[in-house]
C-alpha cells in the first residue's frame, strides 16, 4: 500500500484542525515506495503537461506560472492515478478526517490534477476550488521553506484579498507529505519558487460530499484544458 497507517487519534486531531483552520497536515502520508512510484508516474505525465503563464481574471487576476495536466488527460494516461483516487484505504482516511463520506467528482477535468512549479517565480496564485475538499500529495518539494513554494491559506475567507491582510497562515511540505484542505471556503495560494533547480510537484485529488452544492467556475478550464 502506498500510504502509511494513521492512528484514530491522529485522524481525529487532523479533523479538528481541518474544521478550525480549513487545513490539516498529513506529514509523511506516502510510504517511501509509494512516493517513488508516484514520482516516477508524475515524471512520465510531466512530458505531456502544458506550460501556463497568465493571470486568472475570475480570481482577482491572480497569477498562474506553472505546468499543469488536467484530469481528463490523466484519466486516459494513468491507471495508477485512476486507482489511487478511488483507493478504499485513502477514501477511508479522508472520511475519518472530514467526518463524512467523500464523494468522487463527476467532472473528469477537475477530479485530479497535476501541478508542477519548476522555474524561479513559478506560483499558483490566490483562489478557492470548486469542490469542498482537496487532498494534496507532494511528489517533489523544496527541502526547506526558504526556497518558496509555501501554501498560504485563510479559512472561511470572505474574499481572496484576505490573503493579503497579514492574517494568512502558511505551511511548508516535503516530498511524501500531504494535506487536506477545505478548499471551497479556504482562500489559498502557493508562494513563488525562489531558487533555480527546485521542483514542487503535487497531485491534487478533489472530493465532494452528498450535501455539497455543485459549483463550477471557469477557472479550472482555464488552467487545465
Ligand atoms: O499546490 C498546492 O499546494 C495547492 C494546489 C491547489 O490549490 C489546487 O490544485 O487547486
Ligand atoms: Fe486549490
CSV table of C-alpha atoms and ligand atoms in Angstrom, one decimal:
chain,number,residue,atom,x,y,z
A,1,UNK,CA,0.0,0.0,0.0
A,2,UNK,CA,1.2,3.5,-0.9
A,3,UNK,CA,0.1,5.1,2.4
A,4,UNK,CA,1.3,5.0,6.0
A,5,UNK,CA,-1.1,4.0,8.7
A,6,UNK,CA,-2.5,6.7,11.0
A,7,UNK,CA,-4.0,6.1,14.4
A,8,UNK,CA,-7.6,7.1,15.1
A,9,UNK,CA,-6.3,9.7,17.5
A,10,UNK,CA,-4.1,11.3,14.8
A,11,UNK,CA,-7.0,11.4,12.4
A,12,UNK,CA,-9.2,13.0,15.0
A,13,UNK,CA,-6.6,15.7,15.6
A,14,UNK,CA,-6.4,16.3,11.8
A,15,UNK,CA,-10.2,16.5,11.7
A,16,UNK,CA,-10.3,19.2,14.4
A,17,UNK,CA,-7.6,21.1,12.7
A,18,UNK,CA,-9.4,20.9,9.4
A,19,UNK,CA,-12.6,22.3,11.0
A,20,UNK,CA,-10.7,25.1,12.7
A,21,UNK,CA,-8.1,26.1,10.1
A,22,UNK,CA,-9.6,24.7,6.9
A,23,UNK,CA,-6.3,22.9,6.6
A,24,UNK,CA,-4.9,19.7,8.1
A,25,UNK,CA,-1.3,18.5,7.5
A,26,UNK,CA,-0.7,14.8,6.9
A,27,UNK,CA,3.1,14.5,7.1
A,28,UNK,CA,4.7,11.5,5.5
A,29,UNK,CA,1.4,10.2,4.3
A,30,UNK,CA,3.2,8.4,1.4
A,31,UNK,CA,5.4,5.4,2.1
A,32,UNK,CA,8.9,5.7,0.6
A,33,UNK,CA,7.8,3.1,-2.1
A,34,UNK,CA,4.6,4.9,-2.7
A,35,UNK,CA,6.4,8.2,-3.1
A,36,UNK,CA,8.9,6.6,-5.5
A,37,UNK,CA,6.2,5.1,-7.7
A,38,UNK,CA,4.1,8.2,-7.8
A,39,UNK,CA,7.1,10.4,-8.5
A,40,UNK,CA,8.1,8.2,-11.5
A,41,UNK,CA,4.5,8.4,-12.7
A,42,UNK,CA,4.5,12.2,-12.3
A,43,UNK,CA,7.7,12.5,-14.4
A,44,UNK,CA,6.1,10.4,-17.1
A,45,UNK,CA,3.0,12.6,-17.1
A,46,UNK,CA,5.0,15.8,-17.0
A,47,UNK,CA,6.2,15.0,-20.5
A,48,UNK,CA,2.7,15.7,-21.8
A,49,UNK,CA,1.8,18.5,-19.3
A,50,UNK,CA,1.4,22.1,-20.5
A,51,UNK,CA,3.1,25.3,-19.5
A,52,UNK,CA,0.7,28.0,-18.3
A,53,UNK,CA,1.6,31.7,-17.8
A,54,UNK,CA,-1.3,34.0,-17.3
A,55,UNK,CA,-3.5,35.9,-14.8
A,56,UNK,CA,-6.8,34.3,-13.9
A,57,UNK,CA,-9.3,37.2,-14.3
A,58,UNK,CA,-12.0,35.4,-12.3
A,59,UNK,CA,-9.8,35.1,-9.2
A,60,UNK,CA,-8.9,38.7,-8.8
A,61,UNK,CA,-6.4,38.4,-11.6
A,62,UNK,CA,-4.0,36.3,-9.5
A,63,UNK,CA,-1.0,34.8,-11.4
A,64,UNK,CA,-0.5,31.3,-12.7
A,65,UNK,CA,3.1,30.4,-13.6
A,66,UNK,CA,3.2,26.6,-13.6
A,67,UNK,CA,3.0,23.5,-15.7
A,68,UNK,CA,-0.2,21.5,-15.4
A,69,UNK,CA,-2.0,18.4,-16.6
A,70,UNK,CA,-5.8,18.1,-16.3
A,71,UNK,CA,-7.7,15.1,-15.0
A,72,UNK,CA,-9.3,14.3,-18.4
A,73,UNK,CA,-5.7,13.6,-19.7
A,74,UNK,CA,-4.5,11.9,-16.5
A,75,UNK,CA,-7.6,9.6,-16.7
A,76,UNK,CA,-6.6,8.4,-20.1
A,77,UNK,CA,-2.9,8.1,-19.4
A,78,UNK,CA,-2.6,6.9,-15.8
A,79,UNK,CA,-4.2,3.7,-14.5
A,80,UNK,CA,-2.2,4.3,-11.3
A,81,UNK,CA,-3.8,7.7,-10.6
A,82,UNK,CA,-7.2,6.4,-11.5
A,83,UNK,CA,-6.8,3.6,-9.0
A,84,UNK,CA,-5.3,5.9,-6.3
A,85,UNK,CA,-8.2,8.3,-6.5
A,86,UNK,CA,-10.7,5.5,-5.5
A,87,UNK,CA,-8.4,3.6,-3.2
A,88,UNK,CA,-10.6,2.3,-0.4
A,89,UNK,CA,-7.8,3.0,2.2
A,90,UNK,CA,-7.4,6.5,1.0
A,91,UNK,CA,-11.1,7.2,0.9
A,92,UNK,CA,-11.5,5.8,4.5
A,93,UNK,CA,-8.7,8.1,5.7
A,94,UNK,CA,-10.4,11.1,4.1
A,95,UNK,CA,-13.7,10.1,5.5
A,96,UNK,CA,-12.2,9.9,9.0
A,97,UNK,CA,-10.7,13.4,8.8
A,98,UNK,CA,-13.6,15.2,7.1
A,99,UNK,CA,-16.2,13.4,9.2
A,100,UNK,CA,-18.4,12.3,6.3
A,101,UNK,CA,-18.3,10.1,3.2
A,102,UNK,CA,-16.2,11.7,0.4
A,103,UNK,CA,-17.8,11.5,-3.0
A,104,UNK,CA,-15.7,11.4,-6.1
A,105,UNK,CA,-16.0,14.3,-8.5
A,106,UNK,CA,-18.0,13.7,-11.7
A,107,UNK,CA,-16.1,16.2,-13.9
A,108,UNK,CA,-13.0,14.3,-15.2
A,109,UNK,CA,-11.1,17.6,-15.7
A,110,UNK,CA,-11.2,18.6,-12.0
A,111,UNK,CA,-11.2,15.1,-10.4
A,112,UNK,CA,-7.4,15.1,-10.1
A,113,UNK,CA,-4.8,17.4,-11.5
A,114,UNK,CA,-1.0,17.6,-11.6
A,115,UNK,CA,0.6,20.9,-10.8
A,116,UNK,CA,4.3,21.5,-11.3
A,117,UNK,CA,6.2,24.6,-10.2
A,118,UNK,CA,9.7,24.3,-11.7
A,119,UNK,CA,11.1,27.7,-12.6
A,120,UNK,CA,12.1,30.7,-10.4
A,121,UNK,CA,9.0,32.8,-9.9
A,122,UNK,CA,6.6,29.9,-10.5
A,123,UNK,CA,3.4,30.4,-8.4
A,124,UNK,CA,-0.1,29.1,-8.2
A,125,UNK,CA,-2.0,32.3,-7.3
A,126,UNK,CA,-4.9,33.0,-5.0
A,127,UNK,CA,-8.2,31.1,-5.5
A,128,UNK,CA,-10.7,28.7,-3.9
A,129,UNK,CA,-11.5,25.4,-5.5
A,130,UNK,CA,-14.9,24.4,-7.0
A,131,UNK,CA,-15.2,21.3,-4.7
A,132,UNK,CA,-15.2,21.2,-0.9
A,133,UNK,CA,-12.1,19.0,-0.3
A,134,UNK,CA,-8.7,18.7,-1.8
A,135,UNK,CA,-6.2,16.1,-0.8
A,136,UNK,CA,-2.8,17.3,-2.0
A,137,UNK,CA,0.0,14.8,-2.3
A,138,UNK,CA,3.6,16.1,-2.6
A,139,UNK,CA,5.8,14.2,-5.0
A,140,UNK,CA,8.6,16.7,-5.2
A,141,UNK,CA,9.2,19.7,-3.0
A,142,UNK,CA,11.9,22.1,-1.9
A,143,UNK,CA,13.7,20.8,1.2
A,144,UNK,CA,13.1,23.9,3.3
A,145,UNK,CA,10.7,26.9,3.5
A,146,UNK,CA,13.4,29.3,2.3
A,147,UNK,CA,13.0,28.2,-1.3
A,148,UNK,CA,9.4,29.2,-1.5
A,149,UNK,CA,6.5,27.1,-2.7
A,150,UNK,CA,4.7,27.6,0.6
A,151,UNK,CA,1.0,27.1,0.9
A,152,UNK,CA,-0.7,30.2,2.2
A,153,UNK,CA,-4.3,30.0,3.4
A,154,UNK,CA,-7.1,31.8,5.1
A,155,UNK,CA,-10.0,29.7,6.4
A,156,UNK,CA,-13.6,30.9,5.9
A,157,UNK,CA,-12.3,33.7,3.7
A,158,UNK,CA,-14.7,36.5,2.8
A,159,UNK,CA,-12.6,37.4,-0.2
A,160,UNK,CA,-9.4,36.3,-1.9
A,161,UNK,CA,-7.9,39.6,-0.8
A,162,UNK,CA,-7.9,38.3,2.8
A,163,UNK,CA,-4.7,36.5,1.8
A,164,UNK,CA,-3.1,40.0,1.8
A,165,UNK,CA,-4.2,41.2,5.2
A,166,UNK,CA,-1.3,39.7,7.2
A,167,UNK,CA,-3.6,37.0,8.7
A,168,UNK,CA,-2.8,34.3,6.3
A,169,UNK,CA,-1.4,31.1,7.7
A,170,UNK,CA,1.4,29.3,5.9
A,171,UNK,CA,2.8,25.8,5.6
A,172,UNK,CA,5.8,24.1,4.1
A,173,UNK,CA,5.7,20.5,2.9
A,174,UNK,CA,8.3,17.9,2.0
A,175,UNK,CA,8.1,15.2,-0.7
A,176,UNK,CA,5.9,12.4,0.7
A,177,UNK,CA,3.8,14.8,2.8
A,178,UNK,CA,0.1,15.6,2.1
A,179,UNK,CA,-2.6,17.9,3.4
A,180,UNK,CA,-6.3,18.1,3.3
A,181,UNK,CA,-7.9,21.4,2.6
A,182,UNK,CA,-11.5,22.7,2.9
A,183,UNK,CA,-10.7,24.1,-0.5
A,184,UNK,CA,-14.0,25.7,-1.4
A,185,UNK,CA,-14.1,28.2,1.5
A,186,UNK,CA,-10.4,28.5,2.3
A,187,UNK,CA,-8.6,31.1,0.2
A,188,UNK,CA,-5.3,29.6,-0.8
A,189,UNK,CA,-2.2,30.1,-3.0
A,190,UNK,CA,1.3,28.8,-3.4
A,191,UNK,CA,4.2,31.3,-3.0
A,192,UNK,CA,6.8,31.8,-5.7
A,193,UNK,CA,9.7,29.4,-6.1
A,194,UNK,CA,12.8,31.4,-5.1
A,195,UNK,CA,15.6,29.1,-6.2
A,196,UNK,CA,16.6,27.6,-9.6
A,197,UNK,CA,16.8,23.8,-9.9
A,198,UNK,CA,14.0,23.3,-7.4
A,199,UNK,CA,10.8,21.5,-8.3
A,200,UNK,CA,7.4,21.4,-6.5
A,201,UNK,CA,5.1,18.8,-7.9
A,202,UNK,CA,1.7,17.9,-6.4
A,203,UNK,CA,-1.2,15.7,-7.3
A,204,UNK,CA,-4.4,17.3,-6.1
A,205,UNK,CA,-7.3,14.8,-5.6
A,206,UNK,CA,-10.7,16.6,-5.3
A,207,UNK,CA,-13.6,15.2,-3.4
A,208,UNK,CA,-17.1,16.4,-2.9
A,209,UNK,CA,-19.9,15.3,-0.5
A,210,UNK,CA,-23.5,14.3,-0.9
A,211,UNK,CA,-24.8,17.5,0.6
A,212,UNK,CA,-22.4,19.9,-1.3
A,213,UNK,CA,-24.0,22.3,-3.8
A,214,UNK,CA,-22.3,21.7,-7.2
A,215,UNK,CA,-20.2,24.7,-8.2
A,216,UNK,CA,-18.4,25.3,-11.5
A,217,UNK,CA,-16.3,28.3,-12.2
A,218,UNK,CA,-14.3,29.0,-15.4
A,219,UNK,CA,-11.0,28.8,-13.5
A,220,UNK,CA,-10.4,25.0,-13.8
A,221,UNK,CA,-10.9,25.0,-17.6
A,222,UNK,CA,-8.5,28.0,-17.9
A,223,UNK,CA,-5.8,26.2,-16.0
A,224,UNK,CA,-6.3,22.6,-17.1
A,225,UNK,CA,-7.9,22.4,-20.6
B,1,LIG,O1,-0.1,23.0,-4.7
B,1,LIG,C1,-0.8,23.3,-3.7
B,1,LIG,O2,-0.4,23.1,-2.5
B,1,LIG,C2,-2.2,23.7,-3.9
B,1,LIG,C3,-2.9,23.2,-5.1
B,1,LIG,C4,-4.2,23.8,-5.4
B,1,LIG,O3,-4.6,24.7,-4.7
B,1,LIG,C5,-5.1,23.3,-6.5
B,1,LIG,O4,-4.6,22.5,-7.3
B,1,LIG,O5,-6.2,23.8,-6.6
B,2,LIG,FE1,-6.7,25.0,-5.0
